[in-house]
Coordinates of C-alpha atoms and ligand atoms in Angstrom, one line a residue:
Chain A
M1473 CA -1.0 -72.7 56.9
P1474 CA -0.4 -69.0 57.5
R1475 CA 0.8 -68.6 61.1
T1476 CA -1.0 -66.1 63.3
A1477 CA 0.4 -64.5 66.4
P1478 CA -0.6 -65.8 69.8
P1479 CA -3.3 -63.8 71.5
P1480 CA -1.7 -60.6 72.8
D1481 CA -2.5 -61.4 76.5
Q1482 CA 0.0 -64.3 76.3
A1483 CA 2.6 -62.1 74.7
R1484 CA 5.2 -60.0 76.3
L1485 CA 4.2 -56.5 75.3
Q1486 CA 6.8 -53.7 75.2
P1487 CA 6.0 -50.0 74.9
F1488 CA 7.3 -48.3 71.7
R1489 CA 7.1 -44.7 70.5
L1490 CA 6.2 -44.0 66.9
E1491 CA 9.2 -41.7 65.9
A1492 CA 8.4 -41.1 62.2
L1493 CA 5.9 -42.0 59.6
T1494 CA 7.0 -41.6 56.0
P1495 CA 5.2 -42.4 52.8
L1496 CA 7.2 -44.9 50.6
N1497 CA 4.6 -44.8 47.8
H1498 CA 0.9 -44.0 47.4
E1499 CA -0.1 -46.7 49.9
V1500 CA 2.9 -47.9 51.8
L1501 CA 4.1 -46.1 54.9
R1502 CA 7.4 -46.6 56.7
L1503 CA 7.1 -46.6 60.5
E1504 CA 10.1 -46.0 62.6
L1505 CA 9.6 -47.0 66.2
S1506 CA 11.8 -46.9 69.3
Q1507 CA 11.3 -48.9 72.5
I1508 CA 10.6 -46.8 75.6
D1509 CA 11.8 -49.2 78.2
G1510 CA 12.5 -52.9 79.0
P1511 CA 15.3 -55.0 77.5
P1512 CA 15.6 -54.2 73.8
L1513 CA 13.4 -56.4 71.7
T1514 CA 15.5 -58.6 69.4
Y1515 CA 14.3 -60.6 66.5
R1516 CA 15.7 -62.8 63.7
E1517 CA 15.3 -61.2 60.3
G1518 CA 12.1 -62.6 58.7
Q1519 CA 10.2 -62.9 62.0
F1520 CA 7.2 -60.6 62.8
V1521 CA 5.9 -58.7 65.7
T1522 CA 2.4 -57.8 66.8
V1523 CA 1.5 -54.1 67.1
R1524 CA -1.3 -53.3 69.4
L1525 CA -3.4 -50.1 69.0
P1526 CA -4.5 -48.1 72.0
D1527 CA -8.0 -49.7 71.4
G1528 CA -6.7 -53.2 71.6
T1529 CA -6.6 -54.0 67.9
A1530 CA -3.5 -56.2 67.2
R1531 CA -1.9 -56.7 63.8
S1532 CA 1.2 -58.5 62.7
Y1533 CA 4.1 -56.8 60.9
S1534 CA 7.5 -57.9 59.8
P1535 CA 10.5 -55.7 60.6
A1536 CA 12.1 -54.4 57.3
A1537 CA 15.6 -53.8 58.7
A1538 CA 18.3 -56.0 60.2
C1539 CA 18.0 -56.3 64.0
Q1540 CA 20.6 -54.0 65.7
G1541 CA 19.5 -54.9 69.3
D1542 CA 19.0 -51.2 70.0
G1543 CA 15.2 -51.3 70.5
R1544 CA 14.5 -49.7 67.1
L1545 CA 12.0 -51.1 64.6
E1546 CA 11.3 -50.3 61.0
L1547 CA 8.0 -51.5 59.5
H1548 CA 6.6 -51.1 56.0
I1549 CA 2.8 -51.1 56.1
R1550 CA 0.5 -51.1 53.2
T1551 CA -2.6 -49.1 54.2
L1552 CA -5.9 -50.6 53.1
P1553 CA -9.0 -48.5 52.7
G1554 CA -11.3 -49.4 55.6
G1555 CA -8.6 -51.4 57.3
R1556 CA -8.6 -50.9 61.0
F1557 CA -4.9 -50.4 61.6
S1558 CA -4.6 -48.6 58.3
T1559 CA -7.3 -46.1 59.3
W1560 CA -5.6 -45.5 62.6
L1561 CA -2.3 -44.8 60.8
R1562 CA -4.1 -42.3 58.5
S1563 CA -5.9 -40.6 61.4
D1564 CA -4.5 -37.9 63.6
A1565 CA -3.9 -40.5 66.3
G1566 CA -1.3 -42.1 64.1
R1567 CA 1.2 -39.3 64.4
S1568 CA 4.8 -39.4 65.5
G1569 CA 4.9 -39.5 69.3
A1570 CA 2.0 -42.0 69.5
L1571 CA 2.6 -44.9 71.8
L1572 CA 2.1 -48.5 70.8
D1573 CA 2.6 -51.8 72.6
I1574 CA 4.5 -54.4 70.6
G1575 CA 4.8 -58.1 71.2
G1576 CA 7.0 -60.8 69.8
P1577 CA 8.9 -61.7 67.9
Y1578 CA 7.1 -64.7 66.4
G1579 CA 7.5 -67.0 63.4
D1580 CA 10.3 -69.0 61.9
C1581 CA 10.3 -67.8 58.3
V1582 CA 13.9 -66.9 58.5
W1583 CA 16.9 -67.1 56.2
T1584 CA 17.8 -70.8 55.6
P1585 CA 20.5 -71.7 53.1
P1586 CA 19.6 -74.3 50.5
A1587 CA 20.2 -78.0 51.4
T1588 CA 22.4 -78.6 48.4
A1589 CA 25.6 -76.7 47.7
G1590 CA 25.3 -74.5 44.7
A1591 CA 21.5 -74.7 44.6
P1592 CA 19.7 -71.4 44.6
L1593 CA 17.9 -69.6 47.4
L1594 CA 14.8 -68.1 45.8
L1595 CA 13.0 -65.2 47.5
L1596 CA 9.5 -64.2 46.4
A1597 CA 7.6 -61.2 47.5
T1598 CA 4.5 -59.2 46.7
G1599 CA 3.9 -55.7 48.0
T1600 CA 5.1 -55.2 51.5
G1601 CA 6.0 -58.8 51.7
I1602 CA 9.4 -57.3 50.7
A1603 CA 9.8 -56.0 54.3
P1604 CA 11.0 -59.3 55.9
I1605 CA 13.0 -60.2 52.8
R1606 CA 14.8 -56.9 52.8
A1607 CA 15.7 -57.5 56.5
M1608 CA 17.1 -60.9 55.6
L1609 CA 19.1 -59.6 52.6
V1610 CA 20.6 -56.8 54.6
R1611 CA 21.7 -59.2 57.3
H1612 CA 22.8 -62.2 55.3
L1613 CA 23.6 -61.2 51.7
A1614 CA 27.2 -60.2 52.3
G1615 CA 27.9 -63.5 54.1
A1616 CA 25.6 -65.7 52.0
G1617 CA 28.3 -68.1 50.9
R1618 CA 28.4 -68.9 47.2
H1619 CA 24.9 -70.1 46.6
P1620 CA 23.0 -67.9 44.1
V1621 CA 20.2 -65.7 45.7
H1622 CA 17.4 -64.7 43.4
L1623 CA 14.8 -62.1 44.4
Y1624 CA 11.5 -61.8 42.5
W1625 CA 9.4 -58.8 43.7
G1626 CA 5.9 -58.4 42.3
G1627 CA 3.5 -55.5 42.2
L1628 CA 0.8 -54.1 39.9
D1629 CA 2.8 -51.1 38.6
Q1630 CA 6.1 -49.5 39.0
P1631 CA 5.3 -47.3 42.1
D1632 CA 4.5 -50.5 44.0
L1633 CA 8.1 -51.6 43.9
Y1634 CA 9.3 -48.8 46.1
L1635 CA 12.7 -50.2 46.8
S1636 CA 13.7 -51.3 43.3
E1637 CA 16.7 -49.0 43.2
E1638 CA 18.1 -50.3 46.4
F1639 CA 17.9 -53.9 45.2
A1640 CA 19.3 -53.0 41.8
A1641 CA 22.3 -51.5 43.6
L1642 CA 22.7 -54.6 45.8
A1643 CA 22.7 -56.8 42.7
H1644 CA 25.4 -54.5 41.2
R1645 CA 27.5 -55.1 44.3
H1646 CA 27.0 -58.8 44.8
A1647 CA 27.6 -61.0 41.8
H1648 CA 25.6 -63.9 43.3
F1649 CA 22.5 -61.9 43.9
R1650 CA 19.9 -61.2 41.1
Y1651 CA 16.9 -59.0 41.4
T1652 CA 13.9 -59.3 39.0
P1653 CA 11.0 -56.9 39.3
V1654 CA 7.7 -58.3 38.0
L1655 CA 4.7 -56.1 37.1
A1656 CA 1.2 -57.5 36.7
A1657 CA -0.4 -54.4 35.3
A1658 CA 2.3 -52.0 34.1
T1659 CA 0.7 -48.8 32.6
E1660 CA 3.9 -46.9 31.6
P1661 CA 6.2 -48.4 29.0
W1662 CA 7.9 -51.3 30.9
R1663 CA 10.6 -53.4 29.5
G1664 CA 10.9 -55.7 32.5
R1665 CA 9.0 -58.9 33.3
R1666 CA 5.2 -59.0 33.3
G1667 CA 2.8 -61.3 35.1
Y1668 CA 3.2 -63.0 38.5
V1669 CA 6.4 -63.6 40.5
Q1670 CA 6.0 -67.3 40.8
A1671 CA 5.5 -67.8 37.1
A1672 CA 8.6 -65.6 36.3
A1673 CA 10.7 -67.6 38.7
A1674 CA 9.5 -70.9 37.4
D1675 CA 10.4 -69.8 33.9
D1676 CA 13.9 -68.8 34.9
L1677 CA 14.6 -71.6 37.3
P1678 CA 12.9 -74.7 36.0
R1679 CA 14.9 -77.0 38.3
L1680 CA 14.6 -76.3 42.0
D1681 CA 15.5 -79.7 43.5
G1682 CA 17.9 -78.9 46.3
A1683 CA 16.9 -75.3 46.3
R1684 CA 15.1 -73.3 49.1
V1685 CA 12.2 -70.8 48.6
I1686 CA 11.1 -68.1 51.0
A1687 CA 7.8 -66.4 50.0
C1688 CA 6.2 -63.4 51.8
G1689 CA 3.2 -61.3 51.0
S1690 CA -0.2 -62.0 49.6
P1691 CA -1.8 -65.3 50.6
A1692 CA -2.8 -65.9 47.0
M1693 CA 0.8 -65.6 45.8
V1694 CA 2.1 -67.9 48.6
D1695 CA -0.4 -70.6 47.8
A1696 CA 0.1 -70.4 44.0
A1697 CA 3.9 -70.3 44.4
R1698 CA 4.0 -73.4 46.6
T1699 CA 1.8 -75.4 44.2
L1700 CA 3.6 -74.3 41.0
L1701 CA 7.2 -74.6 42.3
V1702 CA 6.6 -78.1 43.8
A1703 CA 4.7 -79.4 40.8
A1704 CA 6.6 -77.8 37.9
C1705 CA 10.1 -77.3 39.3
G1706 CA 10.7 -80.3 41.5
L1707 CA 11.0 -78.2 44.7
A1708 CA 10.9 -80.3 47.9
P1709 CA 7.7 -79.3 49.7
D1710 CA 9.6 -78.9 53.0
A1711 CA 12.0 -76.5 51.3
F1712 CA 9.2 -73.9 50.8
H1713 CA 9.0 -71.4 53.7
A1714 CA 6.4 -68.6 53.7
D1715 CA 4.7 -65.9 55.7
A1716 CA 1.3 -65.2 54.1
F1717 CA 0.1 -61.7 55.1
V1718 CA -3.4 -62.8 56.0
A1719 CA -5.6 -59.8 57.0
Q1720 CA -6.5 -60.6 60.6
G1721 CA -9.4 -58.1 60.7
A1722 CA -10.9 -59.4 57.5
A1723 CA -10.0 -63.1 57.5
P1724 CA -12.9 -65.2 56.5
M1725 CA -14.2 -67.3 59.4
P1726 CA -11.9 -70.3 59.8
S1727 CA -13.9 -73.5 59.8
G1728 CA -12.3 -75.6 62.4
D1729 CA -9.8 -73.6 64.5
A1730 CA -11.6 -70.4 65.5
S1731 CA -10.5 -70.2 69.1
L1732 CA -12.9 -67.6 70.4
S1733 CA -16.7 -67.5 70.8
L1734 CA -19.3 -64.7 70.7
E1735 CA -22.6 -65.1 72.4
V1736 CA -25.3 -63.1 70.5
G1737 CA -28.7 -62.3 72.1
L1738 CA -31.4 -61.8 69.5
P1739 CA -34.6 -59.8 70.1
Q1740 CA -37.1 -62.4 68.9
A1741 CA -35.1 -65.7 68.9
P1742 CA -32.9 -67.8 71.2
A1743 CA -29.4 -66.6 71.7
R1744 CA -26.7 -67.9 69.3
R1745 CA -23.1 -68.8 69.9
L1746 CA -20.8 -67.9 67.0
A1747 CA -17.2 -68.9 66.5
A1748 CA -15.0 -65.9 66.1
P1749 CA -11.5 -65.5 64.7
P1750 CA -9.2 -63.7 67.1
G1751 CA -8.1 -60.3 65.8
G1752 CA -11.3 -59.7 63.9
T1753 CA -14.0 -57.2 65.0
V1754 CA -17.4 -58.2 66.5
L1755 CA -18.9 -56.8 63.2
N1756 CA -16.8 -59.2 61.1
T1757 CA -18.2 -62.1 63.0
L1758 CA -21.8 -60.8 62.9
A1759 CA -21.6 -60.0 59.2
A1760 CA -20.2 -63.5 58.4
A1761 CA -23.2 -65.0 60.2
G1762 CA -25.5 -62.8 58.2
L1763 CA -26.8 -61.1 61.4
L1764 CA -25.7 -57.5 60.9
Q1765 CA -24.2 -55.4 58.1
G1766 CA -22.3 -52.1 58.6
V1767 CA -23.2 -49.5 56.0
C1768 CA -20.1 -47.3 56.3
G1769 CA -17.6 -50.1 56.1
G1770 CA -16.5 -50.1 59.7
Q1771 CA -15.6 -46.4 59.8
A1772 CA -17.5 -45.5 63.0
A1773 CA -19.6 -43.2 60.8
C1774 CA -23.0 -44.8 60.3
G1775 CA -24.0 -46.3 63.6
T1776 CA -25.8 -49.3 61.9
C1777 CA -23.6 -51.7 63.8
R1778 CA -24.6 -50.4 67.3
I1779 CA -25.1 -53.3 69.7
G1780 CA -25.7 -53.8 73.5
I1781 CA -23.0 -55.3 75.7
A1782 CA -24.1 -57.5 78.5
P1783 CA -23.5 -55.9 81.9
A1784 CA -21.0 -58.5 83.1
W1785 CA -18.8 -57.7 80.0
R1786 CA -18.8 -53.9 80.0
A1787 CA -15.7 -53.5 82.1
A1788 CA -13.8 -56.0 80.0
L1789 CA -13.9 -53.9 76.9
P1790 CA -11.4 -51.2 76.2
P1791 CA -13.2 -47.8 76.4
P1792 CA -14.4 -46.4 73.1
G1793 CA -11.9 -44.2 71.1
R1794 CA -12.7 -40.6 70.3
K1795 CA -14.4 -41.3 67.0
E1796 CA -16.6 -44.1 68.4
A1797 CA -17.4 -42.1 71.6
R1798 CA -18.5 -39.0 69.6
L1799 CA -20.8 -41.1 67.3
L1800 CA -22.3 -43.0 70.3
A1801 CA -23.0 -39.6 72.0
A1802 CA -24.5 -38.2 68.8
L1803 CA -26.8 -41.3 68.6
G1804 CA -27.9 -40.7 72.2
S1805 CA -26.5 -44.1 73.3
G1806 CA -26.6 -45.5 76.7
P1807 CA -23.5 -46.8 78.5
E1808 CA -24.3 -50.4 77.5
Q1809 CA -24.1 -49.5 73.8
R1810 CA -21.0 -49.8 71.5
L1811 CA -20.2 -50.0 67.8
A1812 CA -19.5 -53.6 66.8
C1813 CA -17.1 -52.5 64.1
Q1814 CA -14.8 -51.0 66.7
I1815 CA -14.6 -53.9 69.1
C1816 CA -11.7 -56.2 68.3
L1817 CA -12.1 -59.8 69.5
E1818 CA -9.1 -61.1 71.5
A1819 CA -8.6 -63.8 74.1
P1820 CA -9.8 -61.8 77.1
L1821 CA -13.1 -61.3 75.3
D1822 CA -13.7 -65.0 74.7
G1823 CA -17.4 -65.7 75.4
L1824 CA -18.4 -62.0 75.1
R1825 CA -22.1 -61.6 75.3
I1826 CA -23.7 -58.9 73.1
E1827 CA -27.3 -58.0 72.4
L1828 CA -28.6 -57.2 68.9
P1829 CA -31.2 -54.4 68.7
Chain B
M1418 CA -23.0 -40.6 22.1
T1419 CA -26.4 -42.0 23.2
T1420 CA -28.8 -39.2 24.1
Q1421 CA -32.0 -41.0 23.6
A1422 CA -33.7 -42.4 26.7
I1423 CA -33.5 -46.2 27.0
S1424 CA -36.3 -47.6 29.0
S1425 CA -35.0 -50.3 31.2
P1426 CA -36.8 -53.0 33.1
D1427 CA -34.4 -52.3 35.9
Q1428 CA -35.4 -48.8 36.4
A1429 CA -38.3 -49.4 38.7
R1430 CA -36.2 -51.7 40.8
L1431 CA -33.1 -49.5 40.9
E1432 CA -35.2 -46.4 41.7
G1433 CA -37.1 -48.0 44.5
V1434 CA -37.4 -46.3 47.8
G1435 CA -37.7 -47.5 51.4
P1436 CA -40.7 -47.1 53.7
A1437 CA -39.5 -43.8 55.2
F1438 CA -39.1 -42.1 51.9
D1439 CA -40.2 -38.4 52.0
P1440 CA -39.2 -35.9 49.3
E1441 CA -39.6 -32.9 51.7
R1442 CA -37.4 -34.4 54.3
L1443 CA -34.8 -35.4 51.7
L1444 CA -34.7 -31.9 50.4
H1445 CA -34.4 -30.5 53.9
V1446 CA -31.4 -32.8 54.6
R1447 CA -29.9 -31.6 51.3
T1448 CA -30.2 -28.0 52.5
L1449 CA -28.6 -28.8 55.9
T1450 CA -25.8 -30.7 54.1
R1451 CA -25.0 -27.8 51.8
Q1452 CA -25.0 -25.4 54.8
A1453 CA -22.7 -27.7 56.8
I1454 CA -20.2 -27.9 53.9
Q1455 CA -20.1 -24.0 53.8
R1456 CA -19.6 -23.9 57.6
I1457 CA -16.8 -26.4 57.5
A1458 CA -15.1 -24.6 54.6
A1459 CA -15.3 -21.3 56.5
A1460 CA -13.4 -22.8 59.4
I1461 CA -10.6 -24.1 57.3
Q1462 CA -7.4 -22.0 57.2
P1463 CA -4.0 -22.3 55.5
G1464 CA -1.5 -23.9 57.8
M1465 CA -4.0 -26.5 59.1
F1466 CA -3.3 -30.2 59.0
E1467 CA -5.8 -32.2 57.0
E1468 CA -6.3 -34.5 59.9
D1469 CA -7.2 -31.6 62.2
A1470 CA -9.7 -30.3 59.6
V1471 CA -11.4 -33.7 59.5
E1472 CA -11.7 -33.7 63.3
M1473 CA -13.0 -30.1 63.2
A1474 CA -15.6 -31.1 60.5
R1475 CA -16.8 -34.0 62.7
D1476 CA -17.1 -31.7 65.7
L1477 CA -19.1 -29.2 63.6
L1478 CA -21.4 -31.9 62.3
A1479 CA -21.8 -33.4 65.8
E1480 CA -22.9 -29.9 67.0
A1481 CA -25.5 -29.7 64.2
G1482 CA -26.8 -33.2 65.0
M1483 CA -25.4 -34.5 61.7
L1484 CA -22.5 -36.6 62.7
R1485 CA -24.0 -39.9 61.7
G1486 CA -23.2 -40.5 58.1
W1487 CA -23.7 -43.3 55.6
H1488 CA -20.0 -42.7 54.7
D1489 CA -17.1 -41.2 56.5
V1490 CA -16.3 -37.4 56.6
Y1491 CA -13.8 -36.4 54.0
V1492 CA -11.8 -33.2 53.9
R1493 CA -8.9 -33.5 51.4
F1494 CA -6.1 -31.0 51.2
G1495 CA -3.7 -30.3 48.3
S1496 CA -2.3 -33.4 46.7
N1497 CA -4.9 -35.5 48.6
T1498 CA -7.6 -33.9 46.4
T1499 CA -6.6 -36.4 43.7
K1500 CA -7.5 -39.4 45.9
T1501 CA -10.6 -41.4 45.1
F1502 CA -13.5 -42.1 47.4
G1503 CA -12.5 -44.2 50.4
A1504 CA -8.7 -44.1 49.6
P1505 CA -6.7 -43.0 52.6
S1506 CA -5.2 -39.6 52.5
D1507 CA -1.4 -39.2 52.7
P1508 CA -0.8 -38.2 56.3
G1509 CA 0.4 -34.8 57.4
V1510 CA -0.7 -32.7 54.5
V1511 CA -0.9 -29.0 55.5
L1512 CA -3.1 -26.6 53.6
G1513 CA -1.0 -24.0 51.7
E1514 CA -1.5 -20.3 51.1
D1515 CA -2.3 -21.0 47.4
D1516 CA -4.0 -24.3 47.7
L1517 CA -7.2 -26.3 47.0
F1518 CA -9.3 -28.4 49.3
F1519 CA -12.6 -30.3 49.1
I1520 CA -15.2 -31.5 51.5
D1521 CA -17.4 -34.6 51.0
I1522 CA -20.0 -35.5 53.6
G1523 CA -22.9 -38.0 53.7
P1524 CA -24.9 -37.2 56.8
V1525 CA -27.9 -39.2 57.8
L1526 CA -30.7 -37.3 59.7
Q1527 CA -33.2 -39.7 61.3
D1528 CA -34.1 -41.8 58.3
W1529 CA -32.9 -39.5 55.5
E1530 CA -29.6 -39.4 53.7
G1531 CA -27.7 -36.4 52.5
D1532 CA -24.7 -36.3 50.3
G1533 CA -22.8 -33.2 49.2
G1534 CA -19.3 -32.2 48.1
D1535 CA -17.7 -28.9 47.1
S1536 CA -14.2 -27.5 46.5
F1537 CA -12.6 -24.4 47.7
V1538 CA -9.3 -22.5 47.2
T1539 CA -7.1 -20.4 49.4
G1540 CA -5.1 -17.6 47.9
R1541 CA -4.9 -16.7 44.2
D1542 CA -3.6 -19.6 42.1
P1543 CA -5.6 -19.1 39.0
D1544 CA -5.4 -22.7 37.8
K1545 CA -6.6 -24.1 41.1
A1546 CA -9.4 -21.6 41.2
R1547 CA -10.4 -22.6 37.7
C1548 CA -10.2 -26.3 38.7
A1549 CA -12.6 -25.8 41.7
A1550 CA -14.9 -23.6 39.5
D1551 CA -14.8 -26.2 36.7
A1552 CA -15.9 -29.1 38.9
R1553 CA -19.0 -27.0 39.7
A1554 CA -19.5 -25.9 36.1
I1555 CA -19.2 -29.4 34.7
F1556 CA -21.7 -30.6 37.3
H1557 CA -24.2 -28.0 35.9
E1558 CA -23.4 -28.8 32.3
V1559 CA -24.2 -32.4 32.9
R1560 CA -27.2 -31.6 34.9
H1561 CA -28.5 -29.5 32.0
K1562 CA -28.1 -32.3 29.6
W1563 CA -30.1 -34.5 32.0
L1564 CA -32.8 -31.8 32.2
S1565 CA -33.0 -31.0 28.5
E1566 CA -32.4 -34.5 26.9
R1567 CA -33.5 -37.0 29.5
A1568 CA -30.2 -38.7 28.9
T1569 CA -29.3 -42.0 30.6
G1570 CA -26.9 -42.2 33.5
R1571 CA -24.3 -43.8 31.2
A1572 CA -24.7 -41.0 28.6
L1573 CA -24.4 -38.3 31.3
Y1574 CA -21.0 -39.7 32.3
D1575 CA -19.9 -40.0 28.7
Y1576 CA -20.7 -36.4 28.4
A1577 CA -19.0 -35.5 31.7
V1578 CA -15.8 -37.1 30.5
S1579 CA -15.9 -34.9 27.4
C1580 CA -16.8 -31.8 29.4
A1581 CA -13.8 -32.4 31.7
A1582 CA -11.5 -33.0 28.7
A1583 CA -12.7 -29.8 26.9
R1584 CA -11.6 -27.9 30.0
G1585 CA -8.3 -29.7 30.2
W1586 CA -9.1 -32.0 33.2
V1587 CA -9.4 -35.8 33.7
L1588 CA -12.6 -37.1 35.1
N1589 CA -12.3 -39.8 37.8
M1590 CA -14.9 -42.4 36.9
D1591 CA -14.6 -44.2 40.3
L1592 CA -16.8 -41.4 41.6
S1593 CA -19.6 -41.6 39.1
G1594 CA -22.9 -41.0 40.9
H1595 CA -25.1 -43.2 43.0
R1596 CA -28.6 -43.5 44.6
I1597 CA -29.8 -41.6 47.6
A1598 CA -32.9 -42.4 49.5
D1599 CA -34.2 -43.0 53.0
F1600 CA -31.4 -44.6 54.9
P1601 CA -29.8 -46.9 53.8
H1602 CA -29.9 -46.5 50.0
A1603 CA -27.4 -49.4 49.8
A1604 CA -30.3 -51.7 50.6
I1605 CA -31.8 -50.8 47.3
H1606 CA -28.9 -50.2 44.9
E1607 CA -25.2 -49.6 45.4
G1608 CA -24.3 -49.3 41.7
P1609 CA -23.0 -46.2 40.0
L1610 CA -25.2 -43.7 38.1
A1611 CA -22.8 -44.1 35.2
G1612 CA -24.0 -47.7 34.9
A1613 CA -27.7 -46.8 34.5
D1614 CA -29.1 -47.4 31.1
F1615 CA -32.2 -45.2 31.7
P1616 CA -32.8 -41.5 32.4
P1617 CA -32.4 -41.1 36.2
S1618 CA -35.4 -39.6 38.0
R1619 CA -35.1 -36.4 40.0
L1620 CA -34.2 -36.4 43.7
L1621 CA -33.1 -40.1 43.7
W1622 CA -29.6 -39.8 42.4
V1623 CA -26.4 -37.9 43.3
L1624 CA -24.3 -36.6 40.4
E1625 CA -20.6 -36.6 41.4
I1626 CA -17.9 -34.8 39.4
H1627 CA -14.3 -35.4 40.5
I1628 CA -11.7 -33.9 38.1
R1629 CA -8.0 -33.8 38.4
H1630 CA -5.1 -32.1 36.6
P1631 CA -3.7 -34.3 33.9
S1632 CA -0.1 -34.1 35.3
E1633 CA -0.1 -32.1 38.5
A1634 CA -1.2 -33.4 41.9
Y1635 CA -4.5 -31.5 42.5
G1636 CA -8.1 -32.0 41.7
A1637 CA -11.6 -30.8 42.6
F1638 CA -14.9 -32.4 43.5
F1639 CA -18.5 -31.3 43.4
E1640 CA -21.6 -33.4 44.0
D1641 CA -25.3 -32.8 44.7
L1642 CA -28.6 -34.2 43.9
L1643 CA -30.0 -34.3 40.3
L1644 CA -32.6 -31.5 40.6
E1645 CA -34.0 -28.7 38.5
D1646 CA -32.4 -25.2 38.2
S1647 CA -34.6 -23.6 40.8
Y1648 CA -32.8 -25.6 43.5
F1649 CA -29.4 -24.1 42.8
Ligands
FAD283 C1 2.8 -62.9 59.7 C2 2.3 -61.6 59.1 C3 3.1 -60.6 58.8 C4 2.7 -59.4 58.2 N1 3.5 -58.4 57.9 C5 3.1 -57.3 57.2 C6 4.0 -56.3 56.8 O1 5.2 -56.3 57.1 N2 3.5 -55.2 56.2 C7 2.1 -55.1 55.9 O2 1.7 -54.1 55.2 N3 1.3 -56.1 56.3 C8 1.7 -57.2 57.0 N4 0.8 -58.1 57.4 C9 -0.6 -57.8 57.2 C10 -1.1 -57.0 58.4 O3 -1.0 -57.8 59.6 C11 -2.6 -56.5 58.3 O4 -3.4 -57.6 58.0 C12 -2.8 -55.4 57.3 O5 -1.9 -54.3 57.6 C13 -4.2 -54.9 57.4 O6 -4.6 -54.5 58.6 P1 -5.7 -53.4 58.8 O7 -6.0 -53.3 60.3 O8 -5.3 -52.1 58.2 O9 -6.9 -53.9 58.0 P2 -8.1 -54.9 58.5 O10 -9.0 -54.1 59.4 O11 -7.5 -56.1 59.0 O12 -8.8 -55.1 57.1 C14 -8.1 -55.7 56.0 C15 -8.7 -55.3 54.7 O13 -9.4 -56.4 54.1 C16 -10.6 -55.9 53.6 N5 -11.6 -57.1 53.6 C17 -12.8 -57.1 54.2 N6 -13.4 -58.3 54.0 C18 -12.5 -59.1 53.4 C19 -12.5 -60.4 53.0 N7 -13.5 -61.2 53.3 N8 -11.4 -60.9 52.4 C20 -10.3 -60.1 52.2 N9 -10.3 -58.8 52.5 C21 -11.3 -58.3 53.1 C22 -11.0 -54.8 54.5 O14 -11.9 -53.9 53.8 C23 -9.7 -54.1 54.7 O15 -9.4 -53.3 53.6 C24 1.3 -59.3 58.0 C25 0.4 -60.3 58.3 C26 0.9 -61.5 58.9 C27 -0.1 -62.6 59.2
FES284 S1 -20.2 -50.1 60.4 FE1 -20.7 -48.0 60.4 S2 -20.4 -47.4 62.5 FE2 -19.8 -49.5 62.5

């Protein structure tokens, strides 16, 4: 099961300043953050933190550098078209100097040596799943003992593997470390491995009994790798550790363990109570129930997701951001109206009552 | 290349309109959209951040009562002009003295959708000026083929690819036309014009031309409704 962060109200939040935002490739940005006050946040490499936007949206990210205990964080974030945090990062709000609250650390997907001496530690990553793995490598590789460490990093094409040179250099320096880039859709001439990371690793390392695997990145890769390596290579199931980067905003409605509820008043029908995954937007939940569709993809552009908020709940919502406020004003909205695509569901909003037009 | 009209049983369905459809209103929204693009372009100056230009564009549209859109407001500067629809821009791009930018807006007025795009240059870079002018020229070449041959949507985009190549550019087929109607057209048909195996009818389709340089990081965009010469 992918682990999700506890609701932000239970978390200790610390204020951080966004110091720099640098593109690492066409879709990945490096964020450098520094803590403004409080005891410096410390983490074990491989853990993740939750970053909370001024509007309350919370997303999980894994630090990409070793912890120095100096209150600095480096994150690698793959921006997704239409993604809420991604859109914020690409907007003018997401400039250096912006303030963000950060909670954590969470998770226990950290560097764990193999159970058997001499057996390999296999690291698998897709995309920005490389961030926690890089942090672990920087911290532990030099002292990693003698067990072999294999890193397989997968992307579609060469630009996706934005740290390849760094890992090639590490492999050059450390004889027990091997780095294998794997491309699923190389367009330029490519003499390296093709296909998927888990398949490449299973080909190279057909015997994984006694080994340990750490997989970070796309949930599809994490699932496929667990199945393949246990079934085909004899990996012990409890030797597989993973952080699947499940999109919190877009996660399909979990069937049993949705912990929040949304109460929906309908114009011509009795009200309905919907289960709502924390971290998603009100629109995500309404769309999953087939009650409302947003035309612009949650961009606060179309106004089709405008809903009413029951009076008792109005004060509980974070105020609308600039983009939402401007569209609400342009639509001649009353104070009770909000855009469902801009309201992120979190624990304090459990039981939120809204009215559909 | 297919130039002959293929009648398709899908045409009637894909060219349906909603209850509020009104050609006069749609043309009026088109006029307002083209005017808004020109107003936004006039306010953009070298030295501006792209993010600030987007905010300024939203403010101008809000003043004109045109902020609501069926898609977001796009102003792309410099290397971001190669980005496809919906892709996030690289942050912090500043418009240069000899640069290129484009605007793409899709405002909704009451029940009617607009959609328009155009490209502009600062300074005197002849290649960038040619790129912006060619996006517009290719739009009209393709539109003339539609007028004179009643070509299918698919044939129009085959032709657009060759027009772009003849001028030394690459056509981005991710932006290959779509329906427009009373809001929201997505309720009728979200597919591309380039996928239509019938000759598209006037006033119902947007022709999009997004070209980019084959090796350098700039491109240009032009889009408008498929209409006769007298509208341009
Ligand atoms: C433990 C953990 C660690 C993580 N670490 C990192 C990290 O280091 N770096 C990193 O880049 N990311 C990481 N992630 C992912 C990250 O938390 C966000 O999910 C991601 O950045 C997207 O956030 P967003 O707000 O931009 O997009 P969201 O608003 O969450 O939207 C996600 C995207 O999914 C699309 N979508 C819509 N519907 C669906 C659907 N039904 N199924 C799938 N997709 C859909 C949306 O259009 C959008 O593009 C981590 C996640 C977890 C759980
Ligand atoms: S989905 Fe378009 S404004 Fe919310």
